[in-house]
């Protein structure tokens, strides 16, 4: 908790400085990677971006933003997505090819954060700097930087939104029937979101305010393989059939918007007319209208434009031979990775217009 607060304060400090010249004491290891970043590298160097399969809108957006942003910065960009089938092997291959092609920085949104050890070691050996993007790369000392929205904070905001939504919708109830969903077990973010949410929800489960009628509270039970909506919908169908005959579900912790919509479909299909409070994440175009009409309670705004721009700024710093700004460190099971966390924003119907004020496309969806 303390670390999170420190990180939050630091993020604000960096934001105030306009993200310039504020390297942490811990510093990155960019300077140690073959001595490259001490003197920088050519301004038109190859920068590789390896993204996972398109499990949510943010990943689709990121690809285009990286292509445009890297070109604008004068780099040669190579943006690749792992294919939907065989995604892990695909991504491993794509990263190896980027190393072979002489990429100076490789920005990676991992498909499976635990399966890239060999590839990032290859990158380190070749003198390329590895930046983990949005998802941490685990169990390797060859990860130089991590840039993401604070994932634990995302989970806490989701947990708090669920409680707030329940209290507002059911002012007369003293206990609520809820169900819990988490993300894909191969995504390093999934347990962090869930732990953040449970940090808020567990005390309320313990004191009986929240009743998980299915009894499924373990992350192994709540996980959604591949972040696939059909898997969430199937699990919710089974829960509705098994645990909600003759009673209603009041709230559902959903880790993102894609799964939230699948869960809402399942509850509707099961014949429950009054929809539960359902959380989300990503501010997807398909979910914002549902939030405005009261079908989905909340989402999280993680501005992809800001995350991509920050990753590109890191590459620009490295190009100049400067140390990218970081605000904290994140343990990846092997080393403390110098990390820059951005602040996620909780969005409900009440603050949507304000939250999306800087984003005309999202703002238009609130009207
Ligand atoms: C991202 C979320 C996204 C999920 C599924 C996570 O790693 O942080 O924003 O909803 O992947 O794509």
Short mmCIF file of C-alpha atoms and ligand atoms in Angstrom, two decimals:
data_model
loop_
_atom_site.label_atom_id
_atom_site.label_comp_id
_atom_site.label_asym_id
_atom_site.label_seq_id
_atom_site.Cartn_x
_atom_site.Cartn_y
_atom_site.Cartn_z
CA UNK A 1 0.00 0.00 0.00
CA UNK A 2 2.77 2.36 1.01
CA UNK A 3 4.60 1.63 -2.21
CA UNK A 4 1.48 2.41 -4.21
CA UNK A 5 1.03 5.74 -2.46
CA UNK A 6 4.65 6.62 -3.05
CA UNK A 7 4.32 5.65 -6.68
CA UNK A 8 1.18 7.74 -7.03
CA UNK A 9 2.85 10.79 -5.54
CA UNK A 10 5.84 10.25 -7.78
CA UNK A 11 3.66 9.95 -10.87
CA UNK A 12 2.10 13.28 -10.02
CA UNK A 13 5.54 14.79 -9.51
CA UNK A 14 6.69 13.52 -12.89
CA UNK A 15 3.50 14.75 -14.52
CA UNK A 16 4.17 18.17 -13.04
CA UNK A 17 7.62 18.12 -14.55
CA UNK A 18 6.20 17.25 -17.94
CA UNK A 19 7.90 13.86 -17.86
CA UNK A 20 11.32 15.31 -18.47
CA UNK A 21 14.67 14.71 -16.92
CA UNK A 22 13.51 13.12 -13.70
CA UNK A 23 15.19 9.76 -13.53
CA UNK A 24 14.73 7.77 -10.33
CA UNK A 25 17.67 7.01 -8.09
CA UNK A 26 17.32 3.36 -8.99
CA UNK A 27 17.66 4.33 -12.63
CA UNK A 28 17.23 2.04 -15.57
CA UNK A 29 19.73 -0.39 -16.84
CA UNK A 30 19.64 1.09 -20.30
CA UNK A 31 23.11 2.45 -19.73
CA UNK A 32 24.46 -1.01 -19.15
CA UNK A 33 23.09 -2.60 -22.26
CA UNK A 34 26.17 -2.84 -24.38
CA UNK A 35 27.00 0.78 -23.60
CA UNK A 36 24.45 1.79 -26.23
CA UNK A 37 22.45 4.33 -24.34
CA UNK A 38 25.44 6.08 -22.75
CA UNK A 39 26.04 7.62 -26.13
CA UNK A 40 22.62 7.03 -27.62
CA UNK A 41 22.07 5.64 -31.09
CA UNK A 42 21.23 6.90 -34.58
CA UNK A 43 18.08 9.02 -34.73
CA UNK A 44 16.55 6.91 -37.50
CA UNK A 45 17.18 3.58 -35.76
CA UNK A 46 14.79 0.66 -35.83
CA UNK A 47 12.41 0.51 -32.84
CA UNK A 48 10.41 -2.73 -32.56
CA UNK A 49 6.95 -2.93 -30.99
CA UNK A 50 5.58 -6.40 -30.24
CA UNK A 51 1.93 -6.37 -29.19
CA UNK A 52 -0.23 -9.30 -28.06
CA UNK A 53 -3.37 -10.44 -29.83
CA UNK A 54 -6.21 -7.94 -29.91
CA UNK A 55 -8.08 -8.91 -26.72
CA UNK A 56 -9.37 -5.39 -26.23
CA UNK A 57 -9.71 -2.12 -28.07
CA UNK A 58 -6.69 -0.56 -26.35
CA UNK A 59 -4.35 -3.01 -28.10
CA UNK A 60 -5.87 -2.22 -31.49
CA UNK A 61 -5.47 1.51 -30.84
CA UNK A 62 -1.89 1.14 -29.62
CA UNK A 63 -0.66 -0.37 -32.90
CA UNK A 64 -1.71 2.60 -35.02
CA UNK A 65 -0.50 5.11 -32.44
CA UNK A 66 2.92 3.45 -32.30
CA UNK A 67 3.22 3.44 -36.08
CA UNK A 68 2.38 7.13 -36.36
CA UNK A 69 4.28 8.21 -33.25
CA UNK A 70 7.51 6.39 -34.10
CA UNK A 71 7.47 7.76 -37.65
CA UNK A 72 6.84 11.25 -36.33
CA UNK A 73 9.77 10.88 -33.95
CA UNK A 74 11.98 10.01 -36.93
CA UNK A 75 12.47 6.34 -36.05
CA UNK A 76 11.97 3.36 -38.27
CA UNK A 77 9.10 1.56 -36.57
CA UNK A 78 8.27 -2.13 -36.80
CA UNK A 79 4.92 -2.84 -35.14
CA UNK A 80 3.81 -6.46 -34.94
CA UNK A 81 0.85 -8.26 -33.38
CA UNK A 82 0.92 -11.86 -32.25
CA UNK A 83 -1.70 -13.79 -34.22
CA UNK A 84 -4.77 -15.07 -32.40
CA UNK A 85 -3.73 -18.70 -32.72
CA UNK A 86 -0.22 -19.62 -31.60
CA UNK A 87 0.21 -16.13 -30.17
CA UNK A 88 3.07 -16.95 -27.80
CA UNK A 89 5.26 -18.58 -30.47
CA UNK A 90 4.34 -15.81 -32.88
CA UNK A 91 5.44 -13.12 -30.49
CA UNK A 92 8.66 -14.93 -29.59
CA UNK A 93 9.48 -15.12 -33.30
CA UNK A 94 8.62 -11.47 -33.90
CA UNK A 95 10.91 -10.30 -31.08
CA UNK A 96 13.79 -12.50 -32.29
CA UNK A 97 13.42 -11.03 -35.76
CA UNK A 98 13.49 -7.48 -34.35
CA UNK A 99 16.73 -8.34 -32.53
CA UNK A 100 18.23 -9.80 -35.71
CA UNK A 101 17.19 -6.71 -37.66
CA UNK A 102 19.14 -4.53 -35.25
CA UNK A 103 16.34 -2.85 -33.28
CA UNK A 104 17.77 -0.49 -30.65
CA UNK A 105 14.68 -0.54 -28.44
CA UNK A 106 12.03 -3.26 -28.29
CA UNK A 107 8.71 -2.29 -26.70
CA UNK A 108 6.74 -5.36 -25.69
CA UNK A 109 3.11 -5.84 -24.69
CA UNK A 110 3.55 -9.47 -23.68
CA UNK A 111 1.08 -12.13 -24.73
CA UNK A 112 2.45 -14.34 -21.95
CA UNK A 113 4.78 -12.44 -19.64
CA UNK A 114 6.38 -15.64 -18.39
CA UNK A 115 7.46 -16.94 -21.77
CA UNK A 116 9.73 -14.27 -23.20
CA UNK A 117 12.90 -14.93 -21.17
CA UNK A 118 14.93 -16.26 -24.11
CA UNK A 119 13.91 -13.45 -26.44
CA UNK A 120 14.61 -10.58 -24.06
CA UNK A 121 17.96 -12.17 -23.18
CA UNK A 122 18.74 -12.17 -26.93
CA UNK A 123 17.79 -8.50 -27.04
CA UNK A 124 20.03 -7.68 -24.07
CA UNK A 125 22.96 -9.58 -25.64
CA UNK A 126 22.52 -7.63 -28.88
CA UNK A 127 22.51 -4.32 -26.98
CA UNK A 128 18.81 -3.56 -27.47
CA UNK A 129 16.86 -1.99 -24.61
CA UNK A 130 13.65 -3.80 -23.62
CA UNK A 131 10.63 -1.81 -22.44
CA UNK A 132 7.72 -3.83 -21.06
CA UNK A 133 4.56 -2.04 -22.18
CA UNK A 134 1.34 -2.31 -20.10
CA UNK A 135 2.14 -5.90 -19.06
CA UNK A 136 5.25 -6.81 -17.07
CA UNK A 137 7.67 -9.42 -18.45
CA UNK A 138 8.34 -11.89 -15.65
CA UNK A 139 11.30 -13.87 -14.35
CA UNK A 140 14.04 -12.27 -16.43
CA UNK A 141 16.78 -9.81 -15.63
CA UNK A 142 16.79 -8.54 -19.23
CA UNK A 143 13.82 -6.19 -18.80
CA UNK A 144 15.12 -2.62 -18.70
CA UNK A 145 11.97 -0.56 -18.12
CA UNK A 146 8.27 -0.99 -17.49
CA UNK A 147 5.62 1.55 -18.45
CA UNK A 148 1.98 0.99 -17.53
CA UNK A 149 -1.04 2.38 -15.79
CA UNK A 150 -0.85 1.41 -12.13
CA UNK A 151 -2.50 -2.00 -12.28
CA UNK A 152 -3.01 -2.51 -8.55
CA UNK A 153 -4.70 0.88 -8.43
CA UNK A 154 -6.94 -0.20 -11.35
CA UNK A 155 -8.10 -3.16 -9.26
CA UNK A 156 -8.69 -1.02 -6.19
CA UNK A 157 -10.76 1.44 -8.22
CA UNK A 158 -12.83 -1.44 -9.62
CA UNK A 159 -13.42 -2.87 -6.14
CA UNK A 160 -14.45 0.51 -4.76
CA UNK A 161 -16.72 1.17 -7.76
CA UNK A 162 -18.51 -2.12 -7.13
CA UNK A 163 -19.16 -1.14 -3.49
CA UNK A 164 -20.22 2.41 -4.41
CA UNK A 165 -22.52 1.19 -7.18
CA UNK A 166 -24.18 -1.37 -4.92
CA UNK A 167 -24.77 1.15 -2.13
CA UNK A 168 -26.28 3.65 -4.58
CA UNK A 169 -28.50 1.15 -6.41
CA UNK A 170 -29.73 -0.76 -3.35
CA UNK A 171 -29.93 1.78 -0.52
CA UNK A 172 -32.07 -0.54 1.60
CA UNK A 173 -29.95 -3.65 1.37
CA UNK A 174 -27.34 -4.54 3.96
CA UNK A 175 -25.86 -7.44 2.04
CA UNK A 176 -25.39 -8.01 -1.66
CA UNK A 177 -25.05 -11.08 -3.89
CA UNK A 178 -21.97 -10.71 -6.05
CA UNK A 179 -19.76 -12.67 -8.43
CA UNK A 180 -16.09 -12.17 -9.23
CA UNK A 181 -14.25 -12.40 -12.55
CA UNK A 182 -10.54 -12.02 -13.30
CA UNK A 183 -8.48 -11.89 -16.48
CA UNK A 184 -6.36 -14.42 -18.33
CA UNK A 185 -3.85 -16.37 -16.26
CA UNK A 186 -1.07 -15.83 -18.84
CA UNK A 187 -1.35 -12.04 -18.42
CA UNK A 188 0.85 -10.74 -15.61
CA UNK A 189 -1.67 -7.92 -15.06
CA UNK A 190 -4.58 -10.22 -14.30
CA UNK A 191 -3.54 -11.20 -10.75
CA UNK A 192 -2.56 -7.60 -9.97
CA UNK A 193 -6.00 -6.28 -10.99
CA UNK A 194 -7.63 -9.02 -8.92
CA UNK A 195 -5.43 -8.44 -5.87
CA UNK A 196 -6.15 -4.71 -6.06
CA UNK A 197 -9.89 -5.38 -6.19
CA UNK A 198 -9.75 -7.93 -3.38
CA UNK A 199 -7.79 -5.46 -1.27
CA UNK A 200 -11.06 -3.50 -1.16
CA UNK A 201 -13.59 -6.36 -1.41
CA UNK A 202 -12.15 -9.06 0.86
CA UNK A 203 -12.98 -7.20 4.12
CA UNK A 204 -16.56 -6.83 2.87
CA UNK A 205 -16.74 -10.53 2.02
CA UNK A 206 -15.35 -11.34 5.47
CA UNK A 207 -17.93 -9.18 7.29
CA UNK A 208 -20.83 -10.54 5.23
CA UNK A 209 -21.62 -7.35 3.30
CA UNK A 210 -20.79 -9.19 0.08
CA UNK A 211 -21.96 -12.75 -0.51
CA UNK A 212 -20.31 -14.59 -3.38
CA UNK A 213 -23.20 -16.99 -3.95
CA UNK A 214 -21.24 -19.32 -6.24
CA UNK A 215 -18.51 -19.54 -3.59
CA UNK A 216 -15.91 -18.92 -6.32
CA UNK A 217 -13.43 -16.43 -4.90
CA UNK A 218 -10.10 -18.00 -5.84
CA UNK A 219 -8.32 -16.53 -8.86
CA UNK A 220 -8.10 -20.01 -10.39
CA UNK A 221 -11.89 -20.17 -10.32
CA UNK A 222 -12.50 -16.61 -11.46
CA UNK A 223 -9.96 -16.52 -14.33
CA UNK A 224 -11.07 -15.90 -17.92
CA UNK A 225 -8.82 -17.78 -20.30
CA UNK A 226 -7.44 -15.57 -23.09
CA UNK A 227 -9.56 -12.63 -21.87
CA UNK A 228 -12.19 -14.15 -24.19
CA UNK A 229 -15.76 -12.85 -23.75
CA UNK A 230 -17.22 -16.24 -24.68
CA UNK A 231 -15.39 -17.80 -21.71
CA UNK A 232 -16.75 -15.18 -19.29
CA UNK A 233 -20.24 -15.57 -20.71
CA UNK A 234 -20.12 -19.35 -20.37
CA UNK A 235 -18.92 -19.17 -16.78
CA UNK A 236 -21.62 -16.62 -15.90
CA UNK A 237 -24.29 -18.78 -17.62
CA UNK A 238 -23.25 -21.70 -15.43
CA UNK A 239 -23.25 -19.55 -12.30
CA UNK A 240 -26.70 -18.12 -13.07
CA UNK A 241 -28.06 -21.61 -13.56
CA UNK A 242 -26.39 -23.11 -10.53
CA UNK A 243 -26.58 -20.31 -7.96
CA UNK A 244 -29.26 -17.82 -8.96
CA UNK A 245 -32.47 -19.79 -9.31
CA UNK A 246 -34.91 -17.81 -7.20
CA UNK A 247 -32.51 -15.04 -6.31
CA UNK A 248 -30.77 -12.21 -8.17
CA UNK A 249 -27.17 -11.19 -8.62
CA UNK A 250 -26.62 -7.61 -7.40
CA UNK A 251 -23.08 -6.97 -8.56
CA UNK A 252 -20.28 -8.43 -10.67
CA UNK A 253 -16.59 -7.55 -10.54
CA UNK A 254 -15.52 -7.61 -14.18
CA UNK A 255 -11.86 -6.87 -14.94
CA UNK A 256 -12.53 -5.18 -18.30
CA UNK A 257 -15.22 -3.88 -20.63
CA UNK A 258 -15.16 -6.76 -23.12
CA UNK A 259 -15.92 -9.21 -20.32
CA UNK A 260 -18.43 -6.82 -18.70
CA UNK A 261 -20.56 -6.85 -21.85
CA UNK A 262 -20.43 -10.67 -21.99
CA UNK A 263 -21.51 -10.87 -18.35
CA UNK A 264 -24.39 -8.42 -18.91
CA UNK A 265 -25.52 -10.55 -21.89
CA UNK A 266 -25.44 -13.67 -19.74
CA UNK A 267 -27.50 -12.13 -16.93
CA UNK A 268 -30.03 -10.81 -19.46
CA UNK A 269 -30.24 -14.22 -21.17
CA UNK A 270 -30.86 -15.82 -17.78
CA UNK A 271 -33.98 -13.67 -17.52
CA UNK A 272 -32.90 -11.26 -14.78
CA UNK A 273 -34.48 -7.96 -15.83
CA UNK A 274 -32.86 -5.67 -13.26
CA UNK A 275 -29.19 -5.70 -14.19
CA UNK A 276 -26.45 -5.96 -11.57
CA UNK A 277 -23.75 -3.36 -10.92
CA UNK A 278 -20.98 -4.41 -13.33
CA UNK A 279 -17.48 -2.92 -13.36
CA UNK A 280 -15.10 -2.73 -16.31
CA UNK A 281 -11.88 -1.29 -17.69
CA UNK A 282 -10.54 0.30 -20.90
CA UNK A 283 -13.28 2.82 -21.79
CA UNK A 284 -14.20 0.84 -24.89
CA UNK A 285 -16.46 2.51 -27.43
CA UNK A 286 -19.04 -0.27 -27.04
CA UNK A 287 -19.21 0.14 -23.26
CA UNK A 288 -19.45 3.91 -22.84
CA UNK A 289 -23.05 4.05 -24.16
CA UNK A 290 -23.93 1.18 -21.77
CA UNK A 291 -22.53 3.20 -18.90
CA UNK A 292 -24.51 6.27 -19.94
CA UNK A 293 -27.71 4.16 -20.14
CA UNK A 294 -27.03 2.47 -16.80
CA UNK A 295 -26.42 -1.08 -18.02
CA UNK A 296 -22.72 -1.15 -17.08
CA UNK A 297 -21.81 0.75 -13.93
CA UNK A 298 -18.16 1.72 -14.39
CA UNK A 299 -15.07 1.52 -16.52
CA UNK A 300 -11.48 2.70 -16.16
CA UNK A 301 -9.90 5.31 -18.39
CA UNK A 302 -6.34 4.38 -19.31
CA UNK A 303 -5.58 6.81 -22.13
CA UNK A 304 -3.75 4.69 -24.70
CA UNK A 305 -2.46 7.84 -26.40
CA UNK A 306 -0.68 8.77 -23.18
CA UNK A 307 0.80 5.31 -22.63
CA UNK A 308 2.10 5.04 -26.20
CA UNK A 309 3.50 8.58 -26.09
CA UNK A 310 5.30 7.78 -22.83
CA UNK A 311 6.87 4.62 -24.29
CA UNK A 312 8.03 6.58 -27.34
CA UNK A 313 9.46 9.31 -25.09
CA UNK A 314 11.47 6.61 -23.34
CA UNK A 315 12.87 5.51 -26.71
CA UNK A 316 13.70 9.13 -27.55
CA UNK A 317 15.52 9.55 -24.22
CA UNK A 318 17.52 6.39 -24.90
CA UNK A 319 18.31 7.60 -28.43
CA UNK A 320 19.83 10.75 -26.97
CA UNK A 321 21.77 8.74 -24.41
CA UNK A 322 19.55 9.97 -21.54
CA UNK A 323 18.06 7.87 -18.79
CA UNK A 324 14.24 7.62 -19.18
CA UNK A 325 12.25 8.96 -16.23
CA UNK A 326 10.93 6.32 -13.86
CA UNK A 327 8.94 6.69 -10.66
CA UNK A 328 9.25 3.36 -8.90
CA UNK A 329 10.41 -0.20 -9.36
CA UNK A 330 8.40 -3.36 -9.92
CA UNK A 331 9.59 -6.81 -8.88
CA UNK A 332 9.30 -9.16 -11.86
CA UNK A 333 10.34 -12.20 -9.84
CA UNK A 334 13.96 -11.71 -10.79
CA UNK A 335 14.87 -8.02 -10.64
CA UNK A 336 13.33 -4.70 -9.66
CA UNK A 337 12.37 -3.20 -13.02
CA UNK A 338 12.53 0.64 -13.19
CA UNK A 339 8.90 1.58 -13.73
CA UNK A 340 6.86 4.56 -14.80
CA UNK A 341 3.25 4.27 -13.68
CA UNK A 342 0.52 6.47 -15.09
CA UNK A 343 -2.67 7.15 -13.15
CA UNK A 344 -5.84 5.25 -14.10
CA UNK A 345 -9.17 7.10 -13.74
CA UNK A 346 -12.44 5.52 -12.63
CA UNK A 347 -15.37 6.48 -14.87
CA UNK A 348 -19.08 6.25 -14.13
CA UNK A 349 -22.05 7.99 -15.71
CA UNK A 350 -21.53 10.84 -13.23
CA UNK A 351 -17.99 11.85 -14.23
CA UNK A 352 -17.76 10.49 -17.81
CA UNK A 353 -17.94 13.88 -19.54
CA UNK A 354 -15.28 15.28 -17.23
CA UNK A 355 -13.03 12.20 -17.48
CA UNK A 356 -13.10 12.18 -21.29
CA UNK A 357 -12.86 15.95 -21.69
CA UNK A 358 -9.42 15.56 -23.32
CA UNK A 359 -10.63 12.88 -25.75
CA UNK A 360 -13.23 14.08 -28.30
CA UNK A 361 -13.98 10.56 -29.61
CA UNK A 362 -14.81 9.18 -26.17
CA UNK A 363 -16.52 12.39 -25.11
CA UNK A 364 -18.89 12.12 -28.09
CA UNK A 365 -20.00 8.70 -26.81
CA UNK A 366 -21.20 10.24 -23.54
CA UNK A 367 -23.74 12.44 -25.32
C1 LIG B 1 -4.69 -4.71 -20.08
C2 LIG B 1 -6.17 -4.37 -20.03
C3 LIG B 1 -6.95 -5.22 -21.02
C4 LIG B 1 -6.58 -6.70 -20.92
C5 LIG B 1 -7.18 -7.51 -22.04
C6 LIG B 1 -4.55 -6.19 -19.86
O1 LIG B 1 -3.23 -6.56 -19.79
O2 LIG B 1 -4.00 -3.98 -19.09
O3 LIG B 1 -6.32 -3.00 -20.31
O4 LIG B 1 -8.30 -5.09 -20.80
O5 LIG B 1 -5.18 -6.85 -20.94
O6 LIG B 1 -6.71 -7.10 -23.28
#
